[in-house]
Coordinates of C-alpha atoms in Angstrom, one line a residue:
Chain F
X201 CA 94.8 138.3 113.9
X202 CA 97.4 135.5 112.9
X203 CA 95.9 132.7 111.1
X204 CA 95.9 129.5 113.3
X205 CA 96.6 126.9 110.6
X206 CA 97.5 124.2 113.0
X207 CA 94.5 122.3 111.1
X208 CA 96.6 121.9 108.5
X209 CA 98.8 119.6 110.6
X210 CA 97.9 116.1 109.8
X211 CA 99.6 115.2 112.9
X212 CA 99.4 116.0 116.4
X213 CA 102.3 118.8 116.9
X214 CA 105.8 116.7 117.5
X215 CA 108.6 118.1 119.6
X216 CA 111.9 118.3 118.2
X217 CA 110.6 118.0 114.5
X218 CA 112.5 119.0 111.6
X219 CA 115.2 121.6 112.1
X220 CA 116.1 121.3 108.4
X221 CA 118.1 118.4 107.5
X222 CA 117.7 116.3 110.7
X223 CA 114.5 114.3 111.6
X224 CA 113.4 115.1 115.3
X225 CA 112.2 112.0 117.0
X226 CA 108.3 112.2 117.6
X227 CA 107.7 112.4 121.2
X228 CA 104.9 112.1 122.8
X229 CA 102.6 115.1 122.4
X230 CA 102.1 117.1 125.4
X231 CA 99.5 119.4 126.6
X232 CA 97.9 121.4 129.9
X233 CA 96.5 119.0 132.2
X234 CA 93.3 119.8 133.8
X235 CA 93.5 120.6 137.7
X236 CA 91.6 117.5 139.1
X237 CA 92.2 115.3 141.9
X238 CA 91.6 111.7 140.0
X239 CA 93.1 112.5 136.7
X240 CA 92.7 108.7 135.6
X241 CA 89.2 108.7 136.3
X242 CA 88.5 112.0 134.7
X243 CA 89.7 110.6 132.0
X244 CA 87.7 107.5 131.7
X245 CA 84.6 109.9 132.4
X246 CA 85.5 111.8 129.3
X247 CA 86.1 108.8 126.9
X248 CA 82.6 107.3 127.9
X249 CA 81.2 110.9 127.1
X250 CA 82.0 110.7 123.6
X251 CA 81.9 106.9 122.5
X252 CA 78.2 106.4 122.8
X253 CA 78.0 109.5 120.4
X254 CA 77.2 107.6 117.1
X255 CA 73.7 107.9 117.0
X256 CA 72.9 107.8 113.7
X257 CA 72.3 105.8 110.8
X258 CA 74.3 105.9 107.4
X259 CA 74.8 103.4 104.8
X260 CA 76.3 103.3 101.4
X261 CA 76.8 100.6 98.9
X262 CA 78.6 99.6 95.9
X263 CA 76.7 98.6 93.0
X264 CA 76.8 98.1 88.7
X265 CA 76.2 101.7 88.3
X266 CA 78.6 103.6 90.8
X267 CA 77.8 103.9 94.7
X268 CA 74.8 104.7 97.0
X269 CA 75.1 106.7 99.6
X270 CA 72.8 107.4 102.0
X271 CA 72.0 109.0 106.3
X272 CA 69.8 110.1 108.0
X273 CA 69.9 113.8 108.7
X274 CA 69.1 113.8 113.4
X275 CA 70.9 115.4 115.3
X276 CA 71.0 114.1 119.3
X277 CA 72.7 115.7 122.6
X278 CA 72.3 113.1 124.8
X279 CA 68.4 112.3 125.3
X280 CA 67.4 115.5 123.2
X281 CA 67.1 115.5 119.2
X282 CA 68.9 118.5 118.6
X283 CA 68.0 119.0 114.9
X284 CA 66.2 116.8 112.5
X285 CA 67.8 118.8 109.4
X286 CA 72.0 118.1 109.5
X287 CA 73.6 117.1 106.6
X288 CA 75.6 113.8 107.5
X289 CA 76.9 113.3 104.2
X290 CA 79.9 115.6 103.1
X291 CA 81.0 116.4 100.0
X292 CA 84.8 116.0 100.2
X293 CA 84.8 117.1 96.0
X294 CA 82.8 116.2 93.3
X295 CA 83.7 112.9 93.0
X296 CA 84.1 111.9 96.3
X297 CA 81.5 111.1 99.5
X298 CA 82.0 111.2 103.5
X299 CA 79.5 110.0 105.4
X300 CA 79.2 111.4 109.4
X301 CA 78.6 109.4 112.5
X302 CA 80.0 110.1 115.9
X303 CA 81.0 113.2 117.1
X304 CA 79.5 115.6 114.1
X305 CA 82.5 118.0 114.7
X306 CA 84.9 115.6 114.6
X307 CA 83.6 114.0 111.2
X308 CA 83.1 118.0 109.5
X309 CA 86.6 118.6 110.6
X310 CA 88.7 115.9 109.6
X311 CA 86.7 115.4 106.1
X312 CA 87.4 119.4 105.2
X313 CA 91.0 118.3 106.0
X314 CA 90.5 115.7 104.0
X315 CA 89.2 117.8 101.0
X316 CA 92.3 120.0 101.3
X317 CA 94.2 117.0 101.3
X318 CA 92.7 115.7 98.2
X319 CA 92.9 118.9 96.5
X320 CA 96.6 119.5 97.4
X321 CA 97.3 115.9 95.7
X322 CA 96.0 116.4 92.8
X323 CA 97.7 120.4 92.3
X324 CA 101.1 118.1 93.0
X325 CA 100.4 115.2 90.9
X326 CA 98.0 116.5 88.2
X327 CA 95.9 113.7 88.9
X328 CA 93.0 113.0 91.1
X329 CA 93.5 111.0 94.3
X330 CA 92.2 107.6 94.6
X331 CA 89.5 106.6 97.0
X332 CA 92.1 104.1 98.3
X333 CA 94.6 107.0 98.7
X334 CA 91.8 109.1 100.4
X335 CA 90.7 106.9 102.8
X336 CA 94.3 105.7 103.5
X337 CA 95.3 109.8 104.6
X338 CA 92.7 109.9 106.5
X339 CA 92.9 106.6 108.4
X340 CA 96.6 107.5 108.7
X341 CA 95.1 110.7 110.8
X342 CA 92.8 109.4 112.3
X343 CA 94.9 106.7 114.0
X344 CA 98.3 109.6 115.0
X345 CA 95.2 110.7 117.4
X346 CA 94.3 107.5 118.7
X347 CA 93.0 107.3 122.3
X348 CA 92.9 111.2 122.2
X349 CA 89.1 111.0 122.3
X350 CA 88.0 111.4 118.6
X351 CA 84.8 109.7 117.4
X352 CA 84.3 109.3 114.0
X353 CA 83.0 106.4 112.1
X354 CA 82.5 107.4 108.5
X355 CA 82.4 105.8 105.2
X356 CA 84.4 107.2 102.0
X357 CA 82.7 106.6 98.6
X358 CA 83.8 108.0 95.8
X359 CA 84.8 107.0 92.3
X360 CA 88.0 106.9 90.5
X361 CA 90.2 105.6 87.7
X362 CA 89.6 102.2 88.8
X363 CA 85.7 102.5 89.0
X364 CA 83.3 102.8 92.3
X365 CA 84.9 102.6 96.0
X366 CA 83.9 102.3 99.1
X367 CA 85.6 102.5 102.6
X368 CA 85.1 102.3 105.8
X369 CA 87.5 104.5 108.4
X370 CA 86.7 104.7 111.9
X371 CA 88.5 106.7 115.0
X372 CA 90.0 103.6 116.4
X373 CA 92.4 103.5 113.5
X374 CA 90.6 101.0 111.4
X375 CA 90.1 100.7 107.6
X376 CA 88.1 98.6 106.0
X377 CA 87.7 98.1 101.6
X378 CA 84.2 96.9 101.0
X379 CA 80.7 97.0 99.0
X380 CA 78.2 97.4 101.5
X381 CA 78.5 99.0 104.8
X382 CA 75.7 101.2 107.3
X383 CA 77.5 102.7 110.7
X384 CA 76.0 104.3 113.3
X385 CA 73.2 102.9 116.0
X386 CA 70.5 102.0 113.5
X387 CA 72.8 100.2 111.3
X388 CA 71.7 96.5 112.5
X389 CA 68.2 97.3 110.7
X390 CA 69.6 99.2 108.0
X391 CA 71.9 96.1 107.5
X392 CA 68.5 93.9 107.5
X393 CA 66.9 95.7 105.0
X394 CA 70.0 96.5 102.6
X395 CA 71.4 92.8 102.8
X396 CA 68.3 91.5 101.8
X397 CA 67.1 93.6 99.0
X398 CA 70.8 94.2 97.3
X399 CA 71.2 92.9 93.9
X400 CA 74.7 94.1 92.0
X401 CA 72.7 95.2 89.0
X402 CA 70.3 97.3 90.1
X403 CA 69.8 100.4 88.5
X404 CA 70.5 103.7 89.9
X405 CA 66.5 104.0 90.8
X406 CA 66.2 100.9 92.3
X407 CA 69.4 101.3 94.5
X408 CA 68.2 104.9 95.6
X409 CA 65.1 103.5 96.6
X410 CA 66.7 100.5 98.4
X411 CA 69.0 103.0 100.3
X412 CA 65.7 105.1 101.1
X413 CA 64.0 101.8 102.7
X414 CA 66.8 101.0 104.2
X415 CA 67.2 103.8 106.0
X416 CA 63.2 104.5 106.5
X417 CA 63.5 101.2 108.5
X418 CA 66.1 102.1 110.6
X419 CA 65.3 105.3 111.9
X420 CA 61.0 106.2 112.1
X421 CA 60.5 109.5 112.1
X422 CA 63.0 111.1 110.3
X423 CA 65.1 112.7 107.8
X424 CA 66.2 111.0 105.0
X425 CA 68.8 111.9 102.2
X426 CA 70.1 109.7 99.8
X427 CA 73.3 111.0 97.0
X428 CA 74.2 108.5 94.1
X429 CA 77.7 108.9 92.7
X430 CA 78.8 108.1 89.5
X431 CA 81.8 108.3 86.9
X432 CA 81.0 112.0 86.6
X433 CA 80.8 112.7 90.2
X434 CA 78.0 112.1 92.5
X435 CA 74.2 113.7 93.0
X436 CA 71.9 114.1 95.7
X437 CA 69.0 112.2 94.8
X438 CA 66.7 113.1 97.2
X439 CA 66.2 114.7 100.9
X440 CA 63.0 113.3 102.1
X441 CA 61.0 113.4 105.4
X442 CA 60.7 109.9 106.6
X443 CA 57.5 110.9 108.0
X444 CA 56.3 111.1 104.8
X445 CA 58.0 108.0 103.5
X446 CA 56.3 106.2 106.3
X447 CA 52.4 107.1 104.8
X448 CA 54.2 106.6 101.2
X449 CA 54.7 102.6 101.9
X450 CA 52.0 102.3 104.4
X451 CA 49.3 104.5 102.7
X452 CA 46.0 104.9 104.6
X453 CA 43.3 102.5 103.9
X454 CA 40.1 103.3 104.2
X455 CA 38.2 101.0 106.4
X456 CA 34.6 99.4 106.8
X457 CA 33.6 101.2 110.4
X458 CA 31.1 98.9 111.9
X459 CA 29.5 101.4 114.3
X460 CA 28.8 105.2 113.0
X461 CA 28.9 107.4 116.4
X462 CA 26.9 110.2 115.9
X463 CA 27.3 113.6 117.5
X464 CA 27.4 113.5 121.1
X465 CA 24.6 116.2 121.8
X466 CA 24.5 117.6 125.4
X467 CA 21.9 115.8 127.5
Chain A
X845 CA 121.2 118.4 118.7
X846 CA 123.8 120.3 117.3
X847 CA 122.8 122.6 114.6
X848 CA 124.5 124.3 111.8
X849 CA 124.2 128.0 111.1
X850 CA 126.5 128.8 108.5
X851 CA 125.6 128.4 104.9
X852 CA 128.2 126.6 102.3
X853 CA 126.0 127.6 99.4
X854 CA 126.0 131.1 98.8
X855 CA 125.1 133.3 96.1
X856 CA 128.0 135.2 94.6
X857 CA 127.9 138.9 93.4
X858 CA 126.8 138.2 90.2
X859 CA 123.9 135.4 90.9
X860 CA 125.7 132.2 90.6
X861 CA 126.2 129.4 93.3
X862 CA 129.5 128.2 92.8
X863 CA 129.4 125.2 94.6
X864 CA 126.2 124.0 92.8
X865 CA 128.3 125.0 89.9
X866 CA 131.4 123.1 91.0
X867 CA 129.1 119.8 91.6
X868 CA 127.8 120.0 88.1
X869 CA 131.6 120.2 87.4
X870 CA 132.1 117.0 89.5
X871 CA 129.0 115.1 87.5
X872 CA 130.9 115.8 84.3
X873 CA 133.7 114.0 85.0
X874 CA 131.6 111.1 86.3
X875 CA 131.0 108.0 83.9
X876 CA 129.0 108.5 80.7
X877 CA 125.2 107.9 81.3
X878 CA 122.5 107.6 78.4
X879 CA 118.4 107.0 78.5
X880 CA 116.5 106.6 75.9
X881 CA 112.8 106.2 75.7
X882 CA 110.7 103.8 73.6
X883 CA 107.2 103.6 73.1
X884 CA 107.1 99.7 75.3
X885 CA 110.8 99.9 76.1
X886 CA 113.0 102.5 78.0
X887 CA 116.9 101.8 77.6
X888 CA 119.4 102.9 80.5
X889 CA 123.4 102.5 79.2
X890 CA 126.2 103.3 81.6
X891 CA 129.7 103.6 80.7
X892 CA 131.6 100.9 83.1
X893 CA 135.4 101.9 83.4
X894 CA 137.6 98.8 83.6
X895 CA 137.2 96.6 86.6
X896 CA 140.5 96.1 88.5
X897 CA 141.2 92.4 88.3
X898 CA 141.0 91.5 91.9
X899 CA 137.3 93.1 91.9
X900 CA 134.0 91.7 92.2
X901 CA 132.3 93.4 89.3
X902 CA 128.8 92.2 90.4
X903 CA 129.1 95.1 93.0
X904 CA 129.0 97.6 91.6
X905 CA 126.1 98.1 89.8
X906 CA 125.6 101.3 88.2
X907 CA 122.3 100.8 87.1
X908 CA 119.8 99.7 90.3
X909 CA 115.8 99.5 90.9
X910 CA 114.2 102.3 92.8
X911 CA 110.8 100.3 92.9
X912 CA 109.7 97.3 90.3
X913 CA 108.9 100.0 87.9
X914 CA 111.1 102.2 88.4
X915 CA 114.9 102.2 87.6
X916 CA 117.7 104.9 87.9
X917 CA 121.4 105.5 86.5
X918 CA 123.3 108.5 87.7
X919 CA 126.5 110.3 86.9
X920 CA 129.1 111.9 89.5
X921 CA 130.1 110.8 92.9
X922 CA 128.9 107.3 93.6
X923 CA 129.0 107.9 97.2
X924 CA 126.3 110.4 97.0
X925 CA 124.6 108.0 94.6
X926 CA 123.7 105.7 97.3
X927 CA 122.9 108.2 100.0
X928 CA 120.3 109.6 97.5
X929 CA 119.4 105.8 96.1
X930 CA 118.5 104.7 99.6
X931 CA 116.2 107.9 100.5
X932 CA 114.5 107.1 97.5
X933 CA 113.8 103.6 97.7
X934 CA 112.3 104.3 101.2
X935 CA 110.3 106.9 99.8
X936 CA 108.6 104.6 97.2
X937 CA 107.7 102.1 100.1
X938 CA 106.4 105.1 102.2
X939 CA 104.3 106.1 99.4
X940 CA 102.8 102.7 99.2
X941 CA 102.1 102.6 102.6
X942 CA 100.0 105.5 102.9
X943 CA 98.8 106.1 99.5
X944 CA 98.2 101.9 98.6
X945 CA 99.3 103.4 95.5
X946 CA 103.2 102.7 93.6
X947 CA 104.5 106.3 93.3
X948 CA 104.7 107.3 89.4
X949 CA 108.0 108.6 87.9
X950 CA 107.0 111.9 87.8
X951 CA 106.8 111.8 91.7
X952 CA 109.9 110.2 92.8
X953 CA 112.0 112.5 90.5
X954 CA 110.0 115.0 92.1
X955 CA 111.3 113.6 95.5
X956 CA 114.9 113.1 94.5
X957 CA 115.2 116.8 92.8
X958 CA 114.0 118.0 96.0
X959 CA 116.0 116.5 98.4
X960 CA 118.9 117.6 95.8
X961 CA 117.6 121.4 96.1
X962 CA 117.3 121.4 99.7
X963 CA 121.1 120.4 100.0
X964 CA 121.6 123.6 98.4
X965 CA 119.6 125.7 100.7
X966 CA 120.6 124.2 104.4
X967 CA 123.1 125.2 106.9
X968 CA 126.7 122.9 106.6
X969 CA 126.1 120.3 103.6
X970 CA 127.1 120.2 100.1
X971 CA 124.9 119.9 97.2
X972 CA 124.7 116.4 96.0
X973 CA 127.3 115.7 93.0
X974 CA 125.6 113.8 90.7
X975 CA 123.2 114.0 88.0
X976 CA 120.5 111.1 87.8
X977 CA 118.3 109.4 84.8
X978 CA 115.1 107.9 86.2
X979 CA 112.9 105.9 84.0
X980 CA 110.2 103.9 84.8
X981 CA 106.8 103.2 83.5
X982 CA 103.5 104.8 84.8
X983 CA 101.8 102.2 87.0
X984 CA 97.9 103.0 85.7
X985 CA 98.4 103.9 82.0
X986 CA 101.4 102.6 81.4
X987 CA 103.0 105.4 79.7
X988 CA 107.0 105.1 80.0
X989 CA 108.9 108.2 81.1
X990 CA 112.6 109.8 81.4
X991 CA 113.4 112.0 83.4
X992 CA 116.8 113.9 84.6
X993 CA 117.7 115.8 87.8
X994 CA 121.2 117.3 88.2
X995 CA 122.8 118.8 91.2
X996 CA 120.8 122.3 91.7
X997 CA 117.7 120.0 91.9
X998 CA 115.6 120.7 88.6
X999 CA 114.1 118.0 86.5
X1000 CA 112.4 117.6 83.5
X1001 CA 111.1 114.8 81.4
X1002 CA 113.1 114.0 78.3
X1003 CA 112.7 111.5 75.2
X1004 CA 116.8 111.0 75.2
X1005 CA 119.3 112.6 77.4
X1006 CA 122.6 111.7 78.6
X1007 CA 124.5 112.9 81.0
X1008 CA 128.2 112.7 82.3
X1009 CA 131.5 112.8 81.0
X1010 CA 131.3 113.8 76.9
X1011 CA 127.0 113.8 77.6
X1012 CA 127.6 116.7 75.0
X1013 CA 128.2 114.0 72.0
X1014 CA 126.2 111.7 73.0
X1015 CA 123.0 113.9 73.2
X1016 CA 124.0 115.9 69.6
X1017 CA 124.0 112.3 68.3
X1018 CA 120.9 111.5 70.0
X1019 CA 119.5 114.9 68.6
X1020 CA 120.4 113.8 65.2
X1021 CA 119.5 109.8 65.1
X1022 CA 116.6 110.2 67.4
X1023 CA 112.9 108.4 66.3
X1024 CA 110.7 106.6 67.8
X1025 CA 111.3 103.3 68.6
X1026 CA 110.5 100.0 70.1
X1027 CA 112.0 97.2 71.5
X1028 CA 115.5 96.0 70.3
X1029 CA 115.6 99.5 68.2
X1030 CA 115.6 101.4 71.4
X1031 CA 118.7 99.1 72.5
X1032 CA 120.2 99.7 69.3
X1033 CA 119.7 103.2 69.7
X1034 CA 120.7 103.4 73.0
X1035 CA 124.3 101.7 72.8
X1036 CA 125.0 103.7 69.5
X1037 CA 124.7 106.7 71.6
X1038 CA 126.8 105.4 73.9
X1039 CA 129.2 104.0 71.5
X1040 CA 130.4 107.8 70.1
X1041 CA 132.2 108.2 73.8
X1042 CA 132.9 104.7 75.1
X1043 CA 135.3 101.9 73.8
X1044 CA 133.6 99.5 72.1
X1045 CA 132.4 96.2 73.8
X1046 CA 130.3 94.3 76.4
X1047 CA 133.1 94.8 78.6
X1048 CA 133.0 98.5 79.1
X1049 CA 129.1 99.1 79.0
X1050 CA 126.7 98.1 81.3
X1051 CA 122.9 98.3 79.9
X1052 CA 119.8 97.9 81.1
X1053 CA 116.1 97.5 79.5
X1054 CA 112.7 98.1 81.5
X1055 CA 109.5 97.0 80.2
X1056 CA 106.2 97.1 81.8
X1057 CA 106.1 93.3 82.2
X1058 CA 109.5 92.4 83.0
X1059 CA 110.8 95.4 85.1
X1060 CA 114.3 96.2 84.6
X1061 CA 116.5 93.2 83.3
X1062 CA 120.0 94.0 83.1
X1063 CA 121.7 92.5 79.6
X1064 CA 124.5 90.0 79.9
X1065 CA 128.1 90.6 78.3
X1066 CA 127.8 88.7 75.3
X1067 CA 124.1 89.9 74.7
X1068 CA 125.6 93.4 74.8
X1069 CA 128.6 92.3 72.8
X1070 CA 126.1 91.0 70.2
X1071 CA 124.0 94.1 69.8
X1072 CA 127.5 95.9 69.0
X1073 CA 128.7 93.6 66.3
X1074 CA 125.1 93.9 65.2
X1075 CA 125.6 97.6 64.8
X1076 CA 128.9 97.2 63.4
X1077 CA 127.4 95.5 61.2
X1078 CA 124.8 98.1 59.9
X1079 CA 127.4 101.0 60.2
X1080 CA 129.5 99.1 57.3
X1081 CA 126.8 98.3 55.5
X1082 CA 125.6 101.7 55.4
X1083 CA 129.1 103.0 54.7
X1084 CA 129.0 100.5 51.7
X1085 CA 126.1 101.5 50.3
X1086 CA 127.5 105.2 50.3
X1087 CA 130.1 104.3 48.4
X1088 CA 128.8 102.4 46.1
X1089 CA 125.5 104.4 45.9
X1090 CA 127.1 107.4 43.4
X1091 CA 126.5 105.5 39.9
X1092 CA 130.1 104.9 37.7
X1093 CA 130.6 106.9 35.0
X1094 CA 131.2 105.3 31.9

């Protein structure tokens, strides 16, 4: 079976490319049409398929120590939680973080690409790649397929020669350099909860325990895992059951009961 | 578009490709070309022929900027030169654009030995006929670096090197006076080099120095003219001091 490696293009395939020497204009990729009567409409129906997708809830943020990194771990097709167990956080390489949100695919894909990518540099150059680098190649990607339906808002943390960094990359093309960021649908309340408790020097506890809350507030019952990363690379610092977390903040009082009801016995 | 088919670089019976052969040929009759490396200073000297009178001699630069921190001098067939020069210099800005990052000399010479080699290995070109010297200084750590491509499109990274007509001389002087140096002594060292092959004068070398803060700064005539007397000086002295070194018999 011949190897399809066209994910290895970081481009959607141009015609009249490279014959050598001469650089083939880029045209305007082409592909099958689907055999429909309103083509427009179709596809406006299948944009608005895909852009509600980000239902989730990640965060990460730079502090004294390195970076926090943190999701939720649902899963949702539509109305219908599809697994409470997905790891939204991906491991480009040791020393470097994608978070998921979107269209979970679309996010696995294009940050496996990435790690190739990352890998590739560093063969070439004998050096690692920058976060800045990183997150540049795959914005750069991410934007040559622009309107072609992608969905993928993620975050790249990592650390480098220059210390922590964080970045936000969506499908839309944009890029953003910051220290504190939470995408997906329950990043208002994550934002809530994260603006208000972060402190720059926290230590690597607190912060993990900051990312936990924040994300514990943002999305009830649910899974929870939070990775730290660091000058030697990062760590998963825990994968917990916010059902758990809830009775963990909120323990269970006992309480003065006024009226004992005794057995009901038959009459 | 129209393609070509046929290949101009061929292998011969007994493993050679002449016409990378024939290019190196063309880069040793080119002007002389030295680089030396310092430990905060890298030194580029090119040989400048005489200017015809009615000539602007601010055109023709032998010595140029790829990037701020990068600087190349080149040997052969100028023409080429600035084919080559101009692919490069976009190719630093691309790599800023998509990396955020300056490229590091190791990369660009990289990029320019490549784009020599693939001149050797496509349908209806020549190879490239000219040898470069790229220096530049690392933009993290700061480390400065020589390297030299030639017209088959290796490189490698070298603490002197010259290249050009009579490069021969220059680098078995360079092998012999070599040390580590800094500053004006990697100047000194540089020109002396040059020097062996060249007439002596400001008027018939061009030099340039690149240092991490400054970037390249070409030197002016009489700047070079006074590093030369300078070294005239020390060549006498030394000479003296041979002769007179020997104690008299009484």
């Amino acid at each position: 079976m011949k190897l399809d490696l066209s994910g290895f293009e970081s481009t959607p395939p141009l015609f009249g490319a490279s014959d050598g020497l001469s650089h083939g204009f880029p045209t305007a990729p082409s592909f099958d049409l689907p055999i429909t009567g309103d083509f427009d409409g179709f596809q406006k129906e299948a944009v608005q398929m895909v852009k509600p997708a980000k239902g989730t809830t990640t965060l990460a943020f730079i502090f004294k120590e390195g970076v926090m990194v943190a999701a939720d771990s649902r899963a949702s097709m539509g109305g219908y939680i599809s697994s409470q167990s997905v790891k939204k956080i991906i491991e480009i390489n040791p020393y470097m973080l994608g978070t998921m949100a979107g269209g979970a695919a679309d996010c696995q894909f294009w940050h496996r690409n990435l790690g190739i990518k990352c890998r590739l540099h560093e063969l070439a150059n004998k050096r690692r790649i920058s976060v800045t680098g990183a997150s540049k190649l795959l914005a750069n990607i991410l934007y040559s397929y622009r309107g072609m339906g992608l969905s993928v808002g993620t975050m790249i943390a990592g650390w480098d020669e220059t210390g922590p960094g964080l970045y936000y990359v969506d499908s839309e093309g944009g890029r953003l350099k910051g220290t504190r960021f939470s995408v997906g649908s329950g990043s208002p309340y994550a934002y809530g909860v994260l603006d208000s408790g972060y402190r720059f020097d926290m230590s690597v506890e607190e912060a993990a325990e900051l990312a936990r809350r924040s994300i514990y507030h943002a999305t009830f019952r649910d899974g929870a895992s939070v990775y730290y990363v660091g000058p030697n690379g990062w760590k998963k610092m825990s994968g917990d059951d916010v059902g758990e977390l809830h009775y963990h903040y909120y323990p269970v009082m006992p309480s003065t009961v006024e009226q004992e009801m005794g057995e009901v016995s038959g009459a | 578009m129209a393609r070509y088919d046929r290949a101009i670089t061929v292998f011969s019976p007994d493993g050679h490709l002449f016409q990378v052969e024939y290019a190196l040929e063309a880069v040793r009759k080119g002007n002389a070309a030295v680089g030396v490396r310092g430990s905060d200073t890298i030194v580029l000297g090119v040989e400048k022929k005489s200017t015809a009178k009615l000539q602007d001699s601010r055109s023709v630069r032998k010595i140029v900027n790829l990037d701020t921190h990068i600087a190349l001098a080149c040997a052969g067939l100028k023409a080429d030169a600035r084919v080559l020069i101009n692919k490069a210099r976009i190719e630093c800005q691309s790599h800023r654009l998509t990396v955020e990052d300056p490229v590091t000399v190791e990369y660009i010479t990289r990029y320019i030995a490549g784009l020599q080699q693939k001149y050797t290995q496509s349908g209806g070109v020549r190879p490239f006929g000219l040898s470069t010297l790229i220096v530049g200084f690392d933009p993290y750590t700061g480390v400065p670096s020589l390297y030299q491509t030639d017209p088959s499109g290796t490189f490698s990274a070298w603490k002197a090197n010259a290249t050009g007509r009579n490069s021969n001389s220059m680098r078995e002087f360079l092998e012999k006076n070599y040390k580590e140096t800094s500053g004006q002594e990697t100047i000194k060292l540089a020109i002396r080099a040059l020097l062996e092959v060249v007439e002596s004068g400001g008027k018939n070398i061009e030099v340039a120095v690149m240092t991490k803060e400054h970037g390249l700064r070409q030197l002016e005539e009489a700047e070079i003219d006074d590093i030369v007397a300078k070294i005239e000086e020390e060549k006498a002295a030394a000479e003296a001091a041979k002769k007179g070194g020997p104690p008299k018999e009484t």
